[in-house]
XYZ file of C-alpha atoms in Angstrom:
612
model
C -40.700 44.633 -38.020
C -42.857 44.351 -40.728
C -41.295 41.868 -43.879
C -41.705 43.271 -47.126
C -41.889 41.181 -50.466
C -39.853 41.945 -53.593
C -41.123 42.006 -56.983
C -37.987 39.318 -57.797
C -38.836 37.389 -54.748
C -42.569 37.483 -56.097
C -41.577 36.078 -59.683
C -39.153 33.291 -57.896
C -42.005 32.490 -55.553
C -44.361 32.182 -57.925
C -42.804 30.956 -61.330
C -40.395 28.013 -59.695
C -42.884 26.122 -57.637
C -45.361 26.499 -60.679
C -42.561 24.836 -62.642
C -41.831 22.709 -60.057
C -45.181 21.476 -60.564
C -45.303 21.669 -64.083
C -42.327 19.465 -64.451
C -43.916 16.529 -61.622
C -46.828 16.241 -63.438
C -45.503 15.992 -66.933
C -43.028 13.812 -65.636
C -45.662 11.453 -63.953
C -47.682 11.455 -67.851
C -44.039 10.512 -69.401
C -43.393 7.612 -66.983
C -46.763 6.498 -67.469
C -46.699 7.097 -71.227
C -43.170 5.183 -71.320
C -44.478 2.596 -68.773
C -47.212 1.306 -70.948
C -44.820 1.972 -74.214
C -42.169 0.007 -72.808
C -45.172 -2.784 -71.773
C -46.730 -3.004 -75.326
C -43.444 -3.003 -77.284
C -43.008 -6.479 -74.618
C -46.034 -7.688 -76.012
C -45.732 -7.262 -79.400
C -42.370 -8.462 -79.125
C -42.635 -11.426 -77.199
C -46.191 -12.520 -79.261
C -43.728 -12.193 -82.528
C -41.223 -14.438 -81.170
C -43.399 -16.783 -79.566
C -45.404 -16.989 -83.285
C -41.304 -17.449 -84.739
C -40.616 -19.772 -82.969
C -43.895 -21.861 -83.234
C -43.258 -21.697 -86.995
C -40.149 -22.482 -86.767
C -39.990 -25.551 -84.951
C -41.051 -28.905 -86.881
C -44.426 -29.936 -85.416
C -44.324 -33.523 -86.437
C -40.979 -33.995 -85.052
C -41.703 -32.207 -81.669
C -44.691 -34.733 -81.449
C -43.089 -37.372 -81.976
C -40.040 -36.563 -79.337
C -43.046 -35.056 -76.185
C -44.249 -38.407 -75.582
C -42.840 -39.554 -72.610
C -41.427 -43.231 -73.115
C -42.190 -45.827 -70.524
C -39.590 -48.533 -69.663
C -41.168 -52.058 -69.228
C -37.645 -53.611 -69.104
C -34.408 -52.208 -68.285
C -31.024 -53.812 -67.569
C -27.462 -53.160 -67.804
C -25.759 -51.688 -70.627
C -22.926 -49.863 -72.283
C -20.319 -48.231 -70.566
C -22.138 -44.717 -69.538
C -26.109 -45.813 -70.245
C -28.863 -48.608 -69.153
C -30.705 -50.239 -71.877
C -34.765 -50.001 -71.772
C -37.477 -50.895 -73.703
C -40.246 -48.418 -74.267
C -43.916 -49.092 -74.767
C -44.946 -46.490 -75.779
C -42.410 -45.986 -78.887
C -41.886 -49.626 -79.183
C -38.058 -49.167 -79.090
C -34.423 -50.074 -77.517
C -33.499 -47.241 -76.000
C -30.341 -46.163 -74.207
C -30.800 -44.256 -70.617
C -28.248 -42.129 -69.519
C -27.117 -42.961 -66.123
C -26.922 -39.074 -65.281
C -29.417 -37.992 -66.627
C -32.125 -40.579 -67.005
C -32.495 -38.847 -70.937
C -32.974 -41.865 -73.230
C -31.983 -42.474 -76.930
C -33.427 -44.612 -79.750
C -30.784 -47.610 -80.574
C -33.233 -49.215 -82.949
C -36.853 -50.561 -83.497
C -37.558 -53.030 -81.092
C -37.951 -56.337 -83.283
C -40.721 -58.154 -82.283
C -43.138 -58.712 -79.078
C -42.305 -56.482 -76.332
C -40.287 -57.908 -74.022
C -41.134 -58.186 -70.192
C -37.065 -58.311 -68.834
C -34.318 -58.337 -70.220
C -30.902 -59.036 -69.460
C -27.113 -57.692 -71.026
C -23.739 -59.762 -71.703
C -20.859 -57.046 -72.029
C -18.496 -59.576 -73.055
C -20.396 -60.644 -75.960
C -22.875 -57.829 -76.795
C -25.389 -59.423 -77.044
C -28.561 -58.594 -75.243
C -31.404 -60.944 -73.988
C -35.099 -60.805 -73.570
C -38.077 -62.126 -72.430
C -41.347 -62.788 -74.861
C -44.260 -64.141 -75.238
C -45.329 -63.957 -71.709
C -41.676 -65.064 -70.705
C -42.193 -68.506 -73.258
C -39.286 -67.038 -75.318
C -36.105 -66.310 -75.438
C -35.110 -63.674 -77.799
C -31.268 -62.823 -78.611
C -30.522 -59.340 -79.883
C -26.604 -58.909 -81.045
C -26.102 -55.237 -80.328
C -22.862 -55.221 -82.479
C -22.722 -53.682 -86.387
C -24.811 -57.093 -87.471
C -28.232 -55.917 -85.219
C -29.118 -59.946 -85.436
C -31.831 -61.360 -83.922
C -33.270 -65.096 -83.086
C -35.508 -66.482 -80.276
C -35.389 -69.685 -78.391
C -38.418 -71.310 -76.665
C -38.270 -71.698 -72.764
C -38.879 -75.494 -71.397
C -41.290 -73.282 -69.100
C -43.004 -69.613 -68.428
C -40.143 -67.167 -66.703
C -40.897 -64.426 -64.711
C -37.651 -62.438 -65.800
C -33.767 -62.419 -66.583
C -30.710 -61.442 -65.070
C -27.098 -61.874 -65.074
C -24.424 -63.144 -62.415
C -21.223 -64.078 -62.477
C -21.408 -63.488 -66.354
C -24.015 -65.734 -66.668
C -27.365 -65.385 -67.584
C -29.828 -66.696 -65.028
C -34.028 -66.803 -65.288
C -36.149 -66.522 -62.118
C -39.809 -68.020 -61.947
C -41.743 -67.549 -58.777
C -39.058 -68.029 -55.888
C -37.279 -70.660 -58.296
C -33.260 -69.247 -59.734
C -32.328 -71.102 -63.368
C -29.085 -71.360 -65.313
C -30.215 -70.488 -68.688
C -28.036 -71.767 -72.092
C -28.479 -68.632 -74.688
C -27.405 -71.345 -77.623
C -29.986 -74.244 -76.906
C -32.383 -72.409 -74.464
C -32.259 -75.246 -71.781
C -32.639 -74.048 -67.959
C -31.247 -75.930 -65.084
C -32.294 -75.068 -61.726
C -30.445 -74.063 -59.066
C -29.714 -74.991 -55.408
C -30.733 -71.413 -54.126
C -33.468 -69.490 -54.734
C -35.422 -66.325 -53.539
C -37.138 -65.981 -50.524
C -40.010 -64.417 -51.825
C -41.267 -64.025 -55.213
C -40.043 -60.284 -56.594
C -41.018 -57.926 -59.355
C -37.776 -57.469 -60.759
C -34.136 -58.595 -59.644
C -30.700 -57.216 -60.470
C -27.659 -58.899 -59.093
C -24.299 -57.305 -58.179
C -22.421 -59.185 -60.504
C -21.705 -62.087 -58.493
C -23.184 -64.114 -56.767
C -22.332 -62.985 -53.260
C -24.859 -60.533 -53.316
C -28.358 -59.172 -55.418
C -31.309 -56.868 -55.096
C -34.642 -57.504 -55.830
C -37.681 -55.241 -56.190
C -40.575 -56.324 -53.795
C -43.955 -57.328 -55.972
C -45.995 -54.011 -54.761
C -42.923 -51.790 -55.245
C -42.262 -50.540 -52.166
C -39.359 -52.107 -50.567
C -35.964 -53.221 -51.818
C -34.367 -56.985 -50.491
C -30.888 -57.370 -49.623
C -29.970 -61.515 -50.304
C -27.225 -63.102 -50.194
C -25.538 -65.431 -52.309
C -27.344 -68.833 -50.537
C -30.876 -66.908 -51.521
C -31.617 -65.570 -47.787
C -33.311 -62.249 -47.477
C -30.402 -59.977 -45.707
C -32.567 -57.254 -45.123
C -35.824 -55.124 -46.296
C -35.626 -51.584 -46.620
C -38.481 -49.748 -47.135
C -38.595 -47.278 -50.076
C -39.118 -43.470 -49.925
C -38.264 -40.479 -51.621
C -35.691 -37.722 -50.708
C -36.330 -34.735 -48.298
C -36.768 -32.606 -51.134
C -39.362 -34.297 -53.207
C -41.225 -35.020 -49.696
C -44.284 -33.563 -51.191
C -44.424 -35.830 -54.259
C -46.335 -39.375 -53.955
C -44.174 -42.063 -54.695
C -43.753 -43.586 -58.422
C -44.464 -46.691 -59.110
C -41.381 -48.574 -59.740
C -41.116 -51.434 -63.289
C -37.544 -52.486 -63.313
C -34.427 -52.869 -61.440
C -30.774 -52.306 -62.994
C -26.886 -52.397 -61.354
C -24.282 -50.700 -62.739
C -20.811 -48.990 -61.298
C -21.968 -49.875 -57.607
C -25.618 -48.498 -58.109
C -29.120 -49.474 -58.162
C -31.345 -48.088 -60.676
C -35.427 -48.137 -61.495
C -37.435 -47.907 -64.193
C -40.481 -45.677 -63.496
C -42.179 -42.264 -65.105
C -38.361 -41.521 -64.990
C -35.235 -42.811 -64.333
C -34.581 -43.239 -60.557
C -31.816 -44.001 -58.358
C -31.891 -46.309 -55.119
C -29.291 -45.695 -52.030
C -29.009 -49.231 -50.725
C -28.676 -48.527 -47.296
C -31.486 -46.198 -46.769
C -34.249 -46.655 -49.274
C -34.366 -43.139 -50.368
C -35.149 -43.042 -54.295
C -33.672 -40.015 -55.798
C -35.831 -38.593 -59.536
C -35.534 -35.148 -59.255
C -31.880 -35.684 -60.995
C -33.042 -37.512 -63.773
C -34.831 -36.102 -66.812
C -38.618 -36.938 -66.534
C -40.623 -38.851 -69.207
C -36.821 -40.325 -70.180
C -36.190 -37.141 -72.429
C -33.042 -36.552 -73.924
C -31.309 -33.588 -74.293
C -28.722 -35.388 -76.701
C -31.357 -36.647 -79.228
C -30.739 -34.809 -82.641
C -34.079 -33.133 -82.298
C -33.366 -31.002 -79.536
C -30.084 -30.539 -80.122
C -30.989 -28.828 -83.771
C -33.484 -26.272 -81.675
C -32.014 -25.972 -78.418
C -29.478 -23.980 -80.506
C -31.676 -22.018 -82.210
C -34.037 -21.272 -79.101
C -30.526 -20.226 -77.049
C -29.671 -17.967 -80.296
C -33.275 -15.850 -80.350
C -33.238 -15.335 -76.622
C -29.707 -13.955 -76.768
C -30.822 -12.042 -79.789
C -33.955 -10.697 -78.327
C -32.766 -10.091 -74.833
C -35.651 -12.311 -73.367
C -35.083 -14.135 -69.949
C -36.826 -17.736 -71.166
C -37.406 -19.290 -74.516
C -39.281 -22.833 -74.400
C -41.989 -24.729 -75.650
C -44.254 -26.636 -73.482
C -47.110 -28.999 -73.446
C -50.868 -28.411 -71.172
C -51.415 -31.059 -69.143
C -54.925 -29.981 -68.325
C -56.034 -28.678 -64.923
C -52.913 -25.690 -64.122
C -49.945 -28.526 -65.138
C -47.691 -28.560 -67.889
C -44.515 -29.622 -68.540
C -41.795 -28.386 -70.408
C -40.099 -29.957 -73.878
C -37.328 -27.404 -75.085
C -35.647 -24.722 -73.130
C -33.346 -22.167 -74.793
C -31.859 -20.959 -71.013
C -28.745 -22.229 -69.889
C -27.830 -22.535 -66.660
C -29.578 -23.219 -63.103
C -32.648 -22.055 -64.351
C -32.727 -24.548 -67.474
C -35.749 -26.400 -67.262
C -35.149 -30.797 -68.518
C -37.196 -31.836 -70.965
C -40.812 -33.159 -69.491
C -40.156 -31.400 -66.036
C -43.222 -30.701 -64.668
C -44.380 -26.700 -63.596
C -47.837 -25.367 -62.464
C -49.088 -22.330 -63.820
C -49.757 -19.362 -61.417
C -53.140 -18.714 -61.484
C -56.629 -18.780 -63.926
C -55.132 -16.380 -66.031
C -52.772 -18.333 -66.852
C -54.543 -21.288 -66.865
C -57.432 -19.309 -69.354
C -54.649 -18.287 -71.231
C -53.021 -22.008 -71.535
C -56.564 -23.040 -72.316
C -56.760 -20.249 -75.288
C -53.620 -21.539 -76.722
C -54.225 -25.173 -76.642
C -57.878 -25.264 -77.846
C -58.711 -22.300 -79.743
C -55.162 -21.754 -81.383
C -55.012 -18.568 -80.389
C -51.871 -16.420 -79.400
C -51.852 -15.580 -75.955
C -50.249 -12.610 -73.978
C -50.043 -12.784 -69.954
C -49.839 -9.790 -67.492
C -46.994 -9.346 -65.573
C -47.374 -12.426 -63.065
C -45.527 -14.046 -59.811
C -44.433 -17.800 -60.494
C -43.236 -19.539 -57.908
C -39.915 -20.621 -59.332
C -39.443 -18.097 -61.854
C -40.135 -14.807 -59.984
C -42.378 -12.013 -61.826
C -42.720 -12.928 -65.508
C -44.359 -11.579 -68.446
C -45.156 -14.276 -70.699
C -46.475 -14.965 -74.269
C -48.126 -18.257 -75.932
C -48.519 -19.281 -79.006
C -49.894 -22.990 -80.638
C -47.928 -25.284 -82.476
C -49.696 -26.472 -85.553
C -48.968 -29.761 -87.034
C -50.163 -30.733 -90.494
C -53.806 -31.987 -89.458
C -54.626 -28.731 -87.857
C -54.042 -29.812 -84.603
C -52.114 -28.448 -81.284
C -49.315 -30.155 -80.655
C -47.278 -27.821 -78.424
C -46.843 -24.292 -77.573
C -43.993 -21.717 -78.359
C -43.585 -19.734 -75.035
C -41.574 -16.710 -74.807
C -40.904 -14.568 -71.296
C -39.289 -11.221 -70.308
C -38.362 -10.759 -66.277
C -40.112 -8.067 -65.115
C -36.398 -6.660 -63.859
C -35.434 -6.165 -67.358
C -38.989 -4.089 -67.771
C -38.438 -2.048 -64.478
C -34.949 -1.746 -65.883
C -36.070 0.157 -68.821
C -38.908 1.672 -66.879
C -36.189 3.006 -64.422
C -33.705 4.297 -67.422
C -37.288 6.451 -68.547
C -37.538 7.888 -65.142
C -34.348 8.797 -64.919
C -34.455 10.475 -68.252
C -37.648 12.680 -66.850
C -35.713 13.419 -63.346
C -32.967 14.669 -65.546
C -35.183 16.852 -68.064
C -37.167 17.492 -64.745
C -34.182 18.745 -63.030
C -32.815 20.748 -66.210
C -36.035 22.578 -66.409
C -36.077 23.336 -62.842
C -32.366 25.365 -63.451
C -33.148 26.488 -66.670
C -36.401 27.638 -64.647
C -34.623 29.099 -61.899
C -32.159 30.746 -64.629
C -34.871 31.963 -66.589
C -36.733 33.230 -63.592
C -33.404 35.497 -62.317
C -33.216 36.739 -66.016
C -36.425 37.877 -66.297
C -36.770 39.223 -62.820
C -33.481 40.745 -63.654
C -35.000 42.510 -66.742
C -38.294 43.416 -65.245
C -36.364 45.179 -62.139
C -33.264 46.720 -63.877
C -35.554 49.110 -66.027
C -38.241 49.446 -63.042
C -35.612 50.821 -60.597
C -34.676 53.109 -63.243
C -38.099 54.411 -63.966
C -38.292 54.530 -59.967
C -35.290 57.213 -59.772
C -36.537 58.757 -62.715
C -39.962 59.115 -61.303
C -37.828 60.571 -57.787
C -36.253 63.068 -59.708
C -39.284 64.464 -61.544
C -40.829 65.017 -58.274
C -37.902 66.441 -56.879
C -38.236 68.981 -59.574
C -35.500 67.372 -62.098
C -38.144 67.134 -65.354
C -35.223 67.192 -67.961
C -33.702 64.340 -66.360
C -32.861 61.231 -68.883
C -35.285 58.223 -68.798
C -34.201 54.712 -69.626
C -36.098 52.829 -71.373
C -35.370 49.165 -71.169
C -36.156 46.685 -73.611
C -39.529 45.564 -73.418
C -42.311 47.375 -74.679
C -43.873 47.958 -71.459
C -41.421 49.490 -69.550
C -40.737 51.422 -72.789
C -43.896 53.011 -72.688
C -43.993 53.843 -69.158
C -40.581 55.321 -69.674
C -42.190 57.552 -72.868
C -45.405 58.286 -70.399
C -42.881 59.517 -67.479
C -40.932 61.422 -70.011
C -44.092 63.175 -71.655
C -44.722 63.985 -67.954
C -41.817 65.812 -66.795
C -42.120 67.888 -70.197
C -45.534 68.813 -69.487
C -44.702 69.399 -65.711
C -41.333 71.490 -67.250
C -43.843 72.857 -69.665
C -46.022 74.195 -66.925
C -43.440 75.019 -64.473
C -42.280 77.541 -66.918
C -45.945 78.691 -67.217
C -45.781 79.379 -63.856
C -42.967 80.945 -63.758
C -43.928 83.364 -66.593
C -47.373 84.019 -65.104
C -45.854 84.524 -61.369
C -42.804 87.340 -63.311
C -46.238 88.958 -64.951
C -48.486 88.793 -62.400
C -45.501 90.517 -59.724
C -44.322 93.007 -62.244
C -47.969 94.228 -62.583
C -48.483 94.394 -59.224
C -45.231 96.413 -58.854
C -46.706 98.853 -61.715
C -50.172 99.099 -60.155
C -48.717 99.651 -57.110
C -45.763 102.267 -58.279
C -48.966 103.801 -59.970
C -50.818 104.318 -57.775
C -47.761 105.716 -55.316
C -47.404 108.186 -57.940
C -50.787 109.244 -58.335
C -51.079 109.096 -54.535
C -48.269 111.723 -54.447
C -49.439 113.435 -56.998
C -52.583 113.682 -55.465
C -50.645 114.947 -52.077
C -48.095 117.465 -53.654
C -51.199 118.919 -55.246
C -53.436 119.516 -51.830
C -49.966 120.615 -50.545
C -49.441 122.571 -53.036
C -52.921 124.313 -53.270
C -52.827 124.972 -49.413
C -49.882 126.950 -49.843
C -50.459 130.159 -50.993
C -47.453 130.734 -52.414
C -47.551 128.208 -54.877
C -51.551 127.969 -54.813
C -51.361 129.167 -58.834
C -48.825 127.270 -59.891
C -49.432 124.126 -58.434
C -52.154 123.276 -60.771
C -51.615 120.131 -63.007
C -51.797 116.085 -63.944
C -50.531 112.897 -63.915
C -50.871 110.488 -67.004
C -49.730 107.139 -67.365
C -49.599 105.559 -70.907
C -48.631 102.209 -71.970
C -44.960 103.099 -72.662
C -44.534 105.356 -69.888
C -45.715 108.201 -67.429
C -46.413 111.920 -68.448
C -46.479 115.029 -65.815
C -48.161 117.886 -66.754
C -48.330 120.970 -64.904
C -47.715 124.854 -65.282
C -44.539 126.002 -64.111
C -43.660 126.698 -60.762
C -42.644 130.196 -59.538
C -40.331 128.175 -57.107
C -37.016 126.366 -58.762
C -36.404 124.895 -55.804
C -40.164 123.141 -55.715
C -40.227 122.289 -59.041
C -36.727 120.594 -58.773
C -37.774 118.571 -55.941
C -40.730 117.506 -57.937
C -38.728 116.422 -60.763
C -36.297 114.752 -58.275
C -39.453 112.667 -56.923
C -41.115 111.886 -59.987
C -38.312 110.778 -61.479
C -37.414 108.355 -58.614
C -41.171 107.184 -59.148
C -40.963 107.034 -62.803
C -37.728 104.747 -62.847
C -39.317 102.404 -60.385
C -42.296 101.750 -62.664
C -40.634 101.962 -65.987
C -38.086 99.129 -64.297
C -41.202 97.214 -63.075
C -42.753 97.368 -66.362
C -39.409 96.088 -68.248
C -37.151 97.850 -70.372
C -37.480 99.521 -73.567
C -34.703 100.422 -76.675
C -36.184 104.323 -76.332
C -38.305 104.804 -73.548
C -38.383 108.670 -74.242
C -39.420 108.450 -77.724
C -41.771 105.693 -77.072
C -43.301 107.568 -73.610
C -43.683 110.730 -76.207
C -44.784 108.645 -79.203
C -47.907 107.346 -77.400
C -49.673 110.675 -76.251
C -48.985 112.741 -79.229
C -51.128 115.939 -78.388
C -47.692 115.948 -75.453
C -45.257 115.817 -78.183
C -44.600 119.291 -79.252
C -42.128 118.044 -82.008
C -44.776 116.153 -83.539
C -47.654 118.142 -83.314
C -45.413 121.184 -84.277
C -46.374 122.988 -81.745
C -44.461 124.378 -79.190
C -45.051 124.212 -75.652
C -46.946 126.806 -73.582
C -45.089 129.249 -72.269
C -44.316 128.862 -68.601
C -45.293 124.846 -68.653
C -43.545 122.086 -67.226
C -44.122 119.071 -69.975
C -41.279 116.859 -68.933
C -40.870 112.935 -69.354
C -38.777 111.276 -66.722
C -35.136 111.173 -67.332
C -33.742 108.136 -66.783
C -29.894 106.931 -66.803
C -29.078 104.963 -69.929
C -33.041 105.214 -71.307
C -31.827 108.543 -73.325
C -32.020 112.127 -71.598
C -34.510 114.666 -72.270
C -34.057 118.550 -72.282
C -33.975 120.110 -68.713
């Protein structure tokens, strides 16, 4: 069976895949559009944050606070800290025992020490100078005085036991006087010489630093070395090379070093623990970050950013980080180190630092912080030079979030105009077949014959004007049925005359040889037939015979009614039959007939009657 294809089927076929189409591709342009919309209103807003920020933020301050401190010296302290001397500021500092982040106490008066040594009881903390000649005394309470005392001979560093404060020189222990400076050596000693020594707070028991820094000595309280454990980092900073290690320090039942960072030592097996402590001794309680960290933690809440920081470039692809506005797991301690992911990054580290330039990253995979986009730009202090950089970043979740929120927007208006398609598409088929079928039975009924049939129209112009062409069709078709119809009545009512005419005359014709072969009525036979417009004329003398010339009249008359009924009907077919040959009219020519002639027209019933 052979399938046929609508006209509506046509218009859904066609016009809803072309939509379909329509709507794929301009929604593919409108993700794209958004896409790269969404990615440069990222950069412009991150690059304007990044340039707030670096504005913002005190140059000369955040100088001053990035430079890691190195402890020379560290020993008990306080309650929850260590005290250390740093080098590099030329300060007392106090160390957080959590965190390893390190506070100024004061300005460290004086020669840098090379060990020191604290006394809870009386506050007062102890130092070595002078390449361990002197003695200095530092009274940590509201006073901050200071004096010095000269050594009877060189120490190589200070600790306390027992509450006393001892000196060690070589493998030699002394009992040092903090009033008079004497030193009085003791009966025990070390067995080796160390690089640094804390005890446990009696003297039962101490620890001591081996001189290249890689082993920590268990001795007892007669001086013997209890046992060596060799020093190592933890499991998870495997990968790391070990740092070098300055100073040793006991507090609440643990052994802390002084290196690049705070570090802590488990006794028992050697593993040294930094990745807890803050590197470069940062603190996140110093006044200076505390004033920004605020403010950085404010404009990434504001701006719905994933990081806010500022960093410093190492050189190579290293850098490490100074403030962090992110809270949580994912806060980065001040002067933790990070590598950047690859020589874009580096380039664009390289723009920042050297040419002062803002920088803007792609969107790019870090190893620790997932896919980032990022933006860089330079911290200016007051000589024109880079201190820092202002970073700003955006996850790339929160772009494929509002990338995703666009799509769905164009599968929605995608979706709409595919029903408002498909709705459009039954209307118009709707319109364009109502009117058609219409014209179709219209069209059926003018060729069944129907031409006054009504026509609709519709409502668009085109079926209008095929309606008006069918319309002026039938009318003409009407127009020449009726024609027809006129011309076929004309044409068979003169063929009924002609041939009624020529019956007559053919009768005539007969009755007259009849007639003239008879001799009785061979005289009076003698006469013609005439046939006018109006009607039909028999002329002839009068027969002898009544009977003959009745039966004549009888047949003419029969005859004459046959064509005058052919020929149509007339108000006064007598007058009008003797109107048109008026030499046959004796009442108009006023004269009468000849004597013994038959001039009779055909009587007809209802036509009038003429005289017998």
């Amino acid at each position: 069976m052979r399938s046929t294809l609508t006209f509506q089927t046509l218009i859904l076929w066609m016009i809803a895949p072309l939509l379909l189409v329509l709507s794929l591709a301009w929604g593919s342009l409108v993700y794209d559009s958004v896409n790269k919309t969404i990615l440069a209103g990222f950069d412009r807003k991150l690059l304007n944050i990044s340039g707030n920020l670096a504005v913002l933020i005190d140059a000369e301050a955040h100088q001053a606070y990035q430079i890691p401190r190195k402890v020379a010296a560290l020993c008990d302290g306080s309650a929850d800290a260590l005290f250390g001397y740093d080098a590099n500021g030329k300060s007392l500092l106090a160390i957080d025992r959590k965190n390893g982040g390190a506070r100024v106490i004061q300005p460290w008066p004086g020669e840098a020490p090379s060990s020191m040594a604290f006394d809870r009881s009386t506050q007062r903390l102890f130092a070595l100078i002078d390449s361990g000649r002197k003695l200095l005394l530092l009274d940590l309470d509201e006073t901050h005085h200071t004096s010095s005392l000269t050594l009877p001979e060189r120490m190589d560093g200070l600790f306390m036991a027992a509450g006393s404060l001892r000196a060690r020189s070589g493998t030699r222990v002394f009992a040092v006087d903090p009033k008079t400076g004497h030193c009085e050596a003791e009966e025990t000693g070390l067995p080796e010489p160390v690089r640094s020594l804390a005890s446990h707070g009696s003297d039962d028991e101490s620890f001591a630093l081996s001189q290249d820094g890689k082993a920590l000595l268990h001795i007892d309280g007669k001086g013997k070395l209890a046992e060596r454990v060799s020093l190592r980092l933890e499991d998870k900073a495997s990968g790391d090379e070990m740092p070098e290690l300055q100073a040793l320090a006991f507090a609440e039942g643990k052994i802390f070093a002084s290196g690049p960072s705070l570090a802590g030592i488990d006794v028992k097996s050697g593993i040294v623990a930094v990745n807890d402590f803050s590197s470069g001794y940062f603190s996140e309680q110093d006044p200076f970050y505390l004033r920004y960290r605020k403010a950085l933690i404010d404009t990434r809440k504001a701006a719905n950013l994933t990081y806010c920081y500022t960093y410093v470039y190492l050189g190579g692809d290293m850098i490490y980080y100074v403030l962090d506005g992110t809270e949580g797991p994912d806060h980065s301690l001040p002067g933790s180190e990070d590598r950047l992911p690859d020589a874009k990054s580096i380039e664009g580290a390289q723009w920042v630092q050297f040419l002062k330039r803002p920088w803007v990253s792609d969107i790019q995979q870090w190893e620790q912080w997932g896919l980032l986009k990022s933006s860089s730009h330079p911290i200016v202090n007051a000589a024109g030079d880079t201190v820092a950089v202002a970073g700003a970043d955006v996850n790339i979740t929160i772009i494929k979030e509002k990338t995703r929120w666009a799509v769905f927007a164009v599968l929605f208006v995608g979706v709409g105009f595919l029903v408002a398609a498909s709705f459009v598409s039954l209307k118009i088929a709707h319109s364009l077949i109502r009117p058609l079928r219409s014209l179709k039975e219209s069209a059926l009924r003018i060729a069944a014959g129907n031409y006054s049939a009504a026509i609709a129209s519709g409502n668009s112009r085109e079926t209008a004007s095929l309606a008006r062409t069918l319309g002026m069709l039938g009318e003409r078709l009407a127009e020449q049925q009726s024609r027809s119809r006129d011309y076929q009545e004309r044409l068979h009512r003169r063929r009924r005359h002609t041939t009624l005419a020529r019956a007559l005359e053919d009768f005539t014709a007969r009755h007259t040889i009849a007639d003239q072969a008879s001799s009785a009525l061979s005289k009076s036979a003698t006469g013609n037939c005439w046939r006018g417009l109006d009607g039909v004329f028999w002329h002839a003398p009068a027969l002898e015979s009544e009977v003959g010339a009745a039966c004549l009249r009888a047949r003419l008359t029969c005859l004459g009614r046959q064509l005058l009924a052919a020929q149509g009907e007339a108000a006064d077919i007598p007058s009008a039959m003797l109107a048109s040959t008026p030499s046959c009219s004796p009442a108009r020519a006023g004269i009468p007939p000849p004597a013994g002639s038959i001039m009779q027209p055909v009587n007809l019933p209802g036509y009038g009657s003429a005289p017998p």
